[in-house]
XYZ file of C-alpha atoms in Angstrom:
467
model
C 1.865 -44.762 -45.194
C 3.169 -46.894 -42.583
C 2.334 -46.464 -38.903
C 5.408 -45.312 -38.038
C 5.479 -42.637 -40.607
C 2.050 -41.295 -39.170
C 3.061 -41.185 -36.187
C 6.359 -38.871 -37.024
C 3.975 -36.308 -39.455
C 1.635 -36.178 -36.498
C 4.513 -35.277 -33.988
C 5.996 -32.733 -36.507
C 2.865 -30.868 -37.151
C 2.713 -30.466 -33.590
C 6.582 -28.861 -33.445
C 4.804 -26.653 -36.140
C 1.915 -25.294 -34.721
C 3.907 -24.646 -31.011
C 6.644 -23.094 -32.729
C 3.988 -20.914 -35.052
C 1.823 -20.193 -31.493
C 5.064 -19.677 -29.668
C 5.415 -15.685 -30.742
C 1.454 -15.312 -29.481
C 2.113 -17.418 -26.407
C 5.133 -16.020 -25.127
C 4.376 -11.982 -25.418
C 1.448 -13.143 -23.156
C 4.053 -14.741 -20.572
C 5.390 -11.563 -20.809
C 3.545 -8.835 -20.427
C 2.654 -10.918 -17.220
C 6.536 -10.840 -16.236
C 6.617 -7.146 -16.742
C 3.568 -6.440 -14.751
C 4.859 -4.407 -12.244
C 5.000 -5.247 -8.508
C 3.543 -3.325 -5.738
C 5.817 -2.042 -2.566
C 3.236 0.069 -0.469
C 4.764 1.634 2.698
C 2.438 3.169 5.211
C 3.734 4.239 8.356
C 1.659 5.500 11.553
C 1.597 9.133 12.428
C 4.106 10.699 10.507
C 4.046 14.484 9.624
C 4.049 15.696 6.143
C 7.639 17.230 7.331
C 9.040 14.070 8.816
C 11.429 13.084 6.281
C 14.112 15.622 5.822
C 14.210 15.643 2.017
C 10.591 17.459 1.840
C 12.065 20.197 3.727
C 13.109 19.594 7.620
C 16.789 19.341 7.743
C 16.601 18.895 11.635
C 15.206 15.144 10.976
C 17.834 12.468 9.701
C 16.150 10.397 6.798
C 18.556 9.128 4.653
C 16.737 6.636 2.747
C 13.338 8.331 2.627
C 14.943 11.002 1.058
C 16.601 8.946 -1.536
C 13.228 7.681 -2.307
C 11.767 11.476 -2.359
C 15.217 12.691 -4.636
C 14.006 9.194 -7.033
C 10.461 9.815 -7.605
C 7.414 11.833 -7.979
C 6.469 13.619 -4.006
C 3.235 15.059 -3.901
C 2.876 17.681 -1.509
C -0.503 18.521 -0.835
C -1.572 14.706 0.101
C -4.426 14.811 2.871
C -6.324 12.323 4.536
C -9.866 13.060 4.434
C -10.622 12.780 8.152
C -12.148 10.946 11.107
C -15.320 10.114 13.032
C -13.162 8.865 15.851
C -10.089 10.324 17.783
C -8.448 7.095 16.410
C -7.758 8.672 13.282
C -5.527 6.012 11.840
C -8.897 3.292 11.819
C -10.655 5.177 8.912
C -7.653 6.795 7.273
C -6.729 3.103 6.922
C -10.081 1.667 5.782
C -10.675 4.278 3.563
C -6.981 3.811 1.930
C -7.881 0.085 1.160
C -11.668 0.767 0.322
C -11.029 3.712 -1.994
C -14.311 5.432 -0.155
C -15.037 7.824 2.758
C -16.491 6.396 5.701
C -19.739 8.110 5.604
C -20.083 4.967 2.481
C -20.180 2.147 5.413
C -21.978 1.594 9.181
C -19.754 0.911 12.037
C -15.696 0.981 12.484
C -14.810 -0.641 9.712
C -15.000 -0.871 5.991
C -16.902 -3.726 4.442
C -15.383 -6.425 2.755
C -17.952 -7.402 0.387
C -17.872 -4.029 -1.798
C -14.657 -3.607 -3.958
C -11.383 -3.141 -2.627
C -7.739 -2.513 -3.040
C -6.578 -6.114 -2.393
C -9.365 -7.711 -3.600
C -8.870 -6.191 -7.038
C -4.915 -6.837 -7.001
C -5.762 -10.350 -6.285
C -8.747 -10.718 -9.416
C -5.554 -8.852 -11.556
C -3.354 -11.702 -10.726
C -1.514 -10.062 -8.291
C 0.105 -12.472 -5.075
C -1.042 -10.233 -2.101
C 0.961 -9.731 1.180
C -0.267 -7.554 4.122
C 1.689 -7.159 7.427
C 1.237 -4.699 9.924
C -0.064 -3.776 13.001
C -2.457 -5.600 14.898
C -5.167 -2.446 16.238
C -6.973 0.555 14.616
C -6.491 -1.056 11.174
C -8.924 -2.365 8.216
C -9.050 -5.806 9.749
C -12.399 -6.803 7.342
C -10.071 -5.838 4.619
C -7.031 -7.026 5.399
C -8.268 -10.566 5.767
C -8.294 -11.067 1.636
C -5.003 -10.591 1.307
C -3.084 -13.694 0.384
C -1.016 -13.519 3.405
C -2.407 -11.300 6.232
C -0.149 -10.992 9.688
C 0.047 -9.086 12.745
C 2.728 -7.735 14.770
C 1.575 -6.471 18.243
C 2.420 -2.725 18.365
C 2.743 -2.653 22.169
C 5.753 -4.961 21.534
C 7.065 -3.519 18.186
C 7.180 0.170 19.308
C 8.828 -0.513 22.407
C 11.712 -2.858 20.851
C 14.350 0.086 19.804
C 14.396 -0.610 16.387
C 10.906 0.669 14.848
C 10.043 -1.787 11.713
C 12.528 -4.214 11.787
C 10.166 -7.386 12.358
C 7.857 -6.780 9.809
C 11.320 -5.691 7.112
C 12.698 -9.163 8.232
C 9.447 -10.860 7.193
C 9.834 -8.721 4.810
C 12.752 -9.460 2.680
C 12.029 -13.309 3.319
C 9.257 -13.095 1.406
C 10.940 -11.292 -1.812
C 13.676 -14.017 -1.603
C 11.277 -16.959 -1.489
C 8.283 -15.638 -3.744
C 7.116 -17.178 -6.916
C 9.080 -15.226 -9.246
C 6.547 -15.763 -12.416
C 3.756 -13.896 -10.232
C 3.936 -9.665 -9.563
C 3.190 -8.932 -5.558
C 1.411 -6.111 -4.170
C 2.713 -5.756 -0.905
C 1.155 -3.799 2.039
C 3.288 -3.058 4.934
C 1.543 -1.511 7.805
C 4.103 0.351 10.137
C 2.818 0.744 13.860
C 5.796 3.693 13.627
C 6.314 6.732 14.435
C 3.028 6.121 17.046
C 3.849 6.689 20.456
C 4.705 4.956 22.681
C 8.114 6.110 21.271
C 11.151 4.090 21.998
C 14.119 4.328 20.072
C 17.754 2.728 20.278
C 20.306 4.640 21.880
C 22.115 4.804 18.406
C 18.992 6.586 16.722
C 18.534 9.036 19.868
C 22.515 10.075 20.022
C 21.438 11.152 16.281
C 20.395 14.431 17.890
C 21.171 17.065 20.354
C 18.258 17.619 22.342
C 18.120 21.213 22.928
C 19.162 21.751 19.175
C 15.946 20.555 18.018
C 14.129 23.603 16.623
C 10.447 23.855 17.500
C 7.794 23.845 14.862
C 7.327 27.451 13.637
C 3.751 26.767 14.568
C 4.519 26.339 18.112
C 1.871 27.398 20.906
C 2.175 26.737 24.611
C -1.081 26.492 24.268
C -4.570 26.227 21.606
C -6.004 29.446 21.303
C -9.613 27.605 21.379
C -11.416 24.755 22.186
C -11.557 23.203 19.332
C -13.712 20.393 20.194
C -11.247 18.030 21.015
C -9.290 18.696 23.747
C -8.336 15.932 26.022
C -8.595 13.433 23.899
C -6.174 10.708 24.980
C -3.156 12.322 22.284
C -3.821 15.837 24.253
C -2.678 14.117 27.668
C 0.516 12.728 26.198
C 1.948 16.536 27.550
C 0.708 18.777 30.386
C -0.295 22.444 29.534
C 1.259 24.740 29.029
C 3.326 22.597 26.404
C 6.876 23.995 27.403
C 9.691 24.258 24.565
C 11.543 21.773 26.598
C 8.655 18.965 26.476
C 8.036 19.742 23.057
C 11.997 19.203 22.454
C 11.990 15.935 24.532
C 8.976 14.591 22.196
C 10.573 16.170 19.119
C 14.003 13.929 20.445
C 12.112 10.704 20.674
C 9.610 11.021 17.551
C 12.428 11.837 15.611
C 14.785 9.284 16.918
C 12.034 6.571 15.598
C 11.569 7.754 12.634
C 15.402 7.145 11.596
C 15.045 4.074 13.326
C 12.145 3.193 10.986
C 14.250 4.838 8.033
C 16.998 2.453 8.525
C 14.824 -0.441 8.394
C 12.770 0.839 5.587
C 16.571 1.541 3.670
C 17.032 -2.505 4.615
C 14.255 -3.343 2.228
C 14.969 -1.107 -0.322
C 18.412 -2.239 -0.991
C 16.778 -5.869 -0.720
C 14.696 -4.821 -3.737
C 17.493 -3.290 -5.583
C 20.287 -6.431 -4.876
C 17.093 -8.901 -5.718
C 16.680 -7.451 -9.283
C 13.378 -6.127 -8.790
C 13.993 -2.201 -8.420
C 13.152 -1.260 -12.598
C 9.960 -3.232 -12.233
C 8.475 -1.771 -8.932
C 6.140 0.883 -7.531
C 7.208 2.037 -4.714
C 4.685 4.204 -2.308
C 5.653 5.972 0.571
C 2.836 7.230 2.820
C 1.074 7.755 6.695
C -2.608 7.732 7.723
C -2.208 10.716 9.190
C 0.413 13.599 10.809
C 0.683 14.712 14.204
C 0.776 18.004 15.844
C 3.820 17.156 18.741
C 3.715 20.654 19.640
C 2.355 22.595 16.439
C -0.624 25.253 17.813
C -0.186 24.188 21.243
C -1.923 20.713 20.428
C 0.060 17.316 20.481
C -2.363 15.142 18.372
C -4.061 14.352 14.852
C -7.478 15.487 16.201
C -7.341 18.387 13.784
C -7.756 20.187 10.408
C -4.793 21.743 10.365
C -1.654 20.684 8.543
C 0.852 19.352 10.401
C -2.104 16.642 11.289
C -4.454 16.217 7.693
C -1.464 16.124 5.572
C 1.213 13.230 5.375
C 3.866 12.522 3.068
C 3.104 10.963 -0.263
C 6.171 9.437 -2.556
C 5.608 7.446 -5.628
C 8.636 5.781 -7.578
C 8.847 3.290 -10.208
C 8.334 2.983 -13.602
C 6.788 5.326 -15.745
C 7.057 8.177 -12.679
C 8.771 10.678 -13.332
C 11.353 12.273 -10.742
C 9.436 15.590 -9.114
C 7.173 17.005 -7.138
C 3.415 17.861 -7.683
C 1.062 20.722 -5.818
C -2.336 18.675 -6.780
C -4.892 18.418 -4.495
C -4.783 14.316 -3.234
C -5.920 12.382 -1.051
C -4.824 8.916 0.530
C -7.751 7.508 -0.873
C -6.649 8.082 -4.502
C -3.892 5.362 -3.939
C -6.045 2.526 -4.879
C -7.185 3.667 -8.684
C -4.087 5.276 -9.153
C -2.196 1.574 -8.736
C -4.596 0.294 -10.495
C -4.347 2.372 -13.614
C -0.609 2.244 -13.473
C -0.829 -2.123 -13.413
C -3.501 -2.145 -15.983
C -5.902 -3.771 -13.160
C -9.632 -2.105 -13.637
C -10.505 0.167 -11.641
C -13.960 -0.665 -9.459
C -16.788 1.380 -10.156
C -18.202 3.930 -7.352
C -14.733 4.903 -5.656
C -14.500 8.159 -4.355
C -10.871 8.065 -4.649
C -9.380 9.582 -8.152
C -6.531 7.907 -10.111
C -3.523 10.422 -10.237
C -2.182 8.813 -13.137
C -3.124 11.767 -15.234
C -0.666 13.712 -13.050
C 1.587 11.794 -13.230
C 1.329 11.667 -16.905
C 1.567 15.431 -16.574
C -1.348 15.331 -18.582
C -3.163 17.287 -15.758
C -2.353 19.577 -12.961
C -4.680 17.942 -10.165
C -7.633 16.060 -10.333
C -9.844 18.265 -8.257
C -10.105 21.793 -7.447
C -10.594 21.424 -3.742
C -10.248 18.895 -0.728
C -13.308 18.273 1.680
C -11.859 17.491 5.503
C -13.577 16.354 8.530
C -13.448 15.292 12.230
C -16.029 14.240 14.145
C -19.057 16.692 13.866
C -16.836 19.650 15.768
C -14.703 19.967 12.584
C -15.450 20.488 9.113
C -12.356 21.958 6.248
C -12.141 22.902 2.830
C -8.598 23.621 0.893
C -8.558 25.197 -2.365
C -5.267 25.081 -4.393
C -3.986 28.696 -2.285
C -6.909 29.271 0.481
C -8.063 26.471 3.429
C -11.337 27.362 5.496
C -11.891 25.124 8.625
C -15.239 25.335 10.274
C -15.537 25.055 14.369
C -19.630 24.205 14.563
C -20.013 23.636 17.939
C -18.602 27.297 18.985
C -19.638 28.784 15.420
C -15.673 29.667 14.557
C -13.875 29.815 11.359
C -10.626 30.008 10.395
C -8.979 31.045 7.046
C -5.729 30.725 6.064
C -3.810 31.818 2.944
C -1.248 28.768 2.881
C 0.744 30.476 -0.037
C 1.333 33.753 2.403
C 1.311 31.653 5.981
C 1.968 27.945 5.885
C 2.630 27.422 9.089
C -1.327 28.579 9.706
C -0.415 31.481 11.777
C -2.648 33.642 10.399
C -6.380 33.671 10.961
C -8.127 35.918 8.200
C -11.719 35.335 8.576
C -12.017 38.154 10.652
C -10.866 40.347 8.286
C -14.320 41.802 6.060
C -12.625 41.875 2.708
C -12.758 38.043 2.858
C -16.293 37.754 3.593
C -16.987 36.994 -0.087
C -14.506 34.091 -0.333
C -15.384 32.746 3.011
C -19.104 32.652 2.162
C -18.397 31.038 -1.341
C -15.818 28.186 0.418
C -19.098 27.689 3.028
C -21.223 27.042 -0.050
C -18.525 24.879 -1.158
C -18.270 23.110 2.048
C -22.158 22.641 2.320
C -21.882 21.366 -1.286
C -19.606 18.961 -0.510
C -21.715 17.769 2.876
C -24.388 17.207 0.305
C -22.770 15.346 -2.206
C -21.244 12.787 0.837
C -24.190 12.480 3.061
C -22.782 14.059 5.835
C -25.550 15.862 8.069
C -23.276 17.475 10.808
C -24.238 20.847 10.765
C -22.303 24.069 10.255
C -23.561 26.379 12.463
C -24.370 26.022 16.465
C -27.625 27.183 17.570
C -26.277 26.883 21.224
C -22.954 27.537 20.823
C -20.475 25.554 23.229
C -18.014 28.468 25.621
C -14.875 28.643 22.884
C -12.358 28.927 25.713
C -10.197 26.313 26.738
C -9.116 25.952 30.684
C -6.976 23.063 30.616
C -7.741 20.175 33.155
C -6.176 19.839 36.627
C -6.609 18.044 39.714
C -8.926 15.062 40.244
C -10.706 16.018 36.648
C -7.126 15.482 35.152
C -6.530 12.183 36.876
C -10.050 11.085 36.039
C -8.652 11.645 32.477
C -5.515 10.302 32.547
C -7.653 7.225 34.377
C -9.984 6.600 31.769
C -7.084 6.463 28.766
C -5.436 4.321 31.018
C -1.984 6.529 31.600
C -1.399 6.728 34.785
């Protein structure tokens, strides 16, 4: 055999065996092409009724509710609570750690125990965070791929809530490596106050039109621990119906400015070919009260300030809604079921997949809440107990009968069984997380409330820096 005809068997034996390999090859090419990609958006202080779609028709939300109409909303989506009146700093630690922060020492998470974008990344994921620059997961946020700031100061006094970080946004999706899936973490300083909206998303609304929460108190029945925190001061007392209207007018006015941007990116996603191969989350760290029981914060149990919207859409979610008990924290095994990345070991977050799968109903039979050591909650699929421990109060509410929280029934004695069984439950749960904050007050704090005036309210409004 000649050289030459050596060298051409050689050459077609090799045809051979990548044509024969090709079929076992290219399936793997695949399935990494079909992974799909990660759109995460998670705005700042946004009510569980601050998208018009899951049932406020006075807000105008046009593209979150096209999101809400597409996919699966889950309506009983809590945070799981704070040890500072910055609630947003563990809500968001906790989202991307996938544990509570009685798991960690000081403000923030640690980086060196599994997380969500360090797992995205070992699963072959490109990660992108942007968001805003304080009260965030900044340990975290660092092992993202790209990790940027916008300063909130500027961004939520611009007129047009999210637009910077869409901009950067939709860049990115037109420039990415298209043979790599992206999980994508966009960090909205909006609806946060200080609230500035375009003249465009204000003229949206007519002022005194606005309808008031049903929940709304001129004042808190109670001290509830946390009263002039710096969110308290951003009304005087008594809260009037017209202040609450005016902050009803601006919060909402942002949050259609945010929904406009947020509608920028999705058509971006849809004209860029990417819609049938994307999750899509919609969520906040927390809600806010703007009125609701007299309080205008998220220093509470109720609600209007533990619960925040949850929407998931994409493949292989169905269109819905769900009543399981979830928390933010879930988000992290949940994606990671649903993009065949594992899922780390000691989370205390829960995937939802088998809900979605409507395999399951819920994944737990009751949430755990918790602020500081003056609050403490429980929520069962119908009842919610929260626990005052520094004036030895308790509320209970049936949510299927009073929503709104209107209602206290824990003076009534025919609940004295349940409420001492959901105080064993709550105890239980204290137990199982470590937390040592006690439930009962051997010196109880005075439970009324006399709101500040004079030079103690200017010493306040002096030390948070608003006047």
């Amino acid at each position: 055999m000649s050289g030459n005809q050596m060298t051409i068997r050689i050459i077609q034996a090799a045809i051979s065996l990548v044509v024969l390999a090709g079929p076992a090859f290219g399936p793997v090419m695949a399935a990494e092409n079909r992974r799909p990609n990660v759109l995460f958006l998670f705005t700042d202080d946004q009510r569980p009724d601050a998208i018009a779609a899951l049932g406020n028709p006075a807000i105008k939300t046009p593209n979150m509710d096209s999101l809400a109409r597409q996919g699966l909303v889950f309506r009983n989506a809590y945070i799981f609570g704070s040890d500072v009146g910055a609630v947003c700093r563990p809500s968001r630690n906790m989202l991307l750690s996938g544990r509570t922060y009685f798991r960690w020492s000081g403000p923030y998470a640690p980086a060196d125990q599994p997380n969500f974008p360090a797992s995205m990344k070992q699963a072959g994921y490109f990660t992108y965070h942007h968001g805003k620059k304080g009260n965030n997961a900044v340990l975290i946020q660092k092992l993202f791929d790209v990790d940027k700031y916008v300063d909130e100061g500027t961004e939520r006094k611009s007129g047009e809530p999210g637009k910077s970080i869409v901009d950067e946004a939709i860049v990115f999706l037109k420039d990415r490596r298209a043979d790599k899936p992206f999980f994508m973490y966009l960090a909205f300083g909006n609806p946060h106050d200080p609230r500035v909206a375009d003249q465009k998303y204000l003229d949206l609304y007519h002022r005194d039109k606005i309808p008031l929460p049903k929940n709304y108190m001129p004042l808190h029945p109670f001290d509830n621990g946390e009263m002039v925190i710096r969110d308290e001061l951003l009304a005087p007392w008594p809260r009037t119906e017209d202040e609450i209207r005016r902050q009803l007018h601006e919060y909402y006015a942002v949050i259609s400015g945010l929904d406009r941007n947020v509608g920028r990116l999705l058509t971006a996603v849809k004209q860029l070919g990417l819609s049938d191969n994307t999750i899509i989350i919609y969520s906040s760290d927390n809600g806010l009260a703007v009125g609701s029981h007299g309080l205008m914060g998220k220093q509470s149990l109720y609600d209007h300030s533990a619960k925040v919207p949850l929407i998931m859409v994409g493949p292989g979610i169905p269109r819905g809604s769900s009543d399981a008990l979830v928390y933010l924290m879930d988000i992290f095994p949940t994606i990671c079921e649903m993009t065949g990345t594992a899922i780390p070991d000691g989370l205390d977050g829960t995937s939802l997949k088998p809900v979605i799968d409507k395999k399951a109903e819920s994944v737990r039979d009751s949430i755990f809440m918790s602020y500081g050591n003056c609050q403490r909650g429980i929520r069962e699929e119908r009842f919610k107990l929260i626990r005052y421990p520094l004036i030895n109060k308790t509320q209970l509410f049936d949510l299927q009968a009073d929503p709104d929280e209107l209602h206290n029934l824990a003076d009534d004695t025919g609940q004295n069984e349940r409420i001492d069984k959901m105080m064993a439950e709550l105890a239980q749960w204290q137990k199982r997380l470590g937390d040592k904050a006690p439930l009962t007050a051997a010196d109880p704090h005075d439970a009324k409330f006399t709101p500040p005036t004079g030079d103690q309210l200017d010493a306040l409004l002096g030390r948070w820096k608003m006047k």
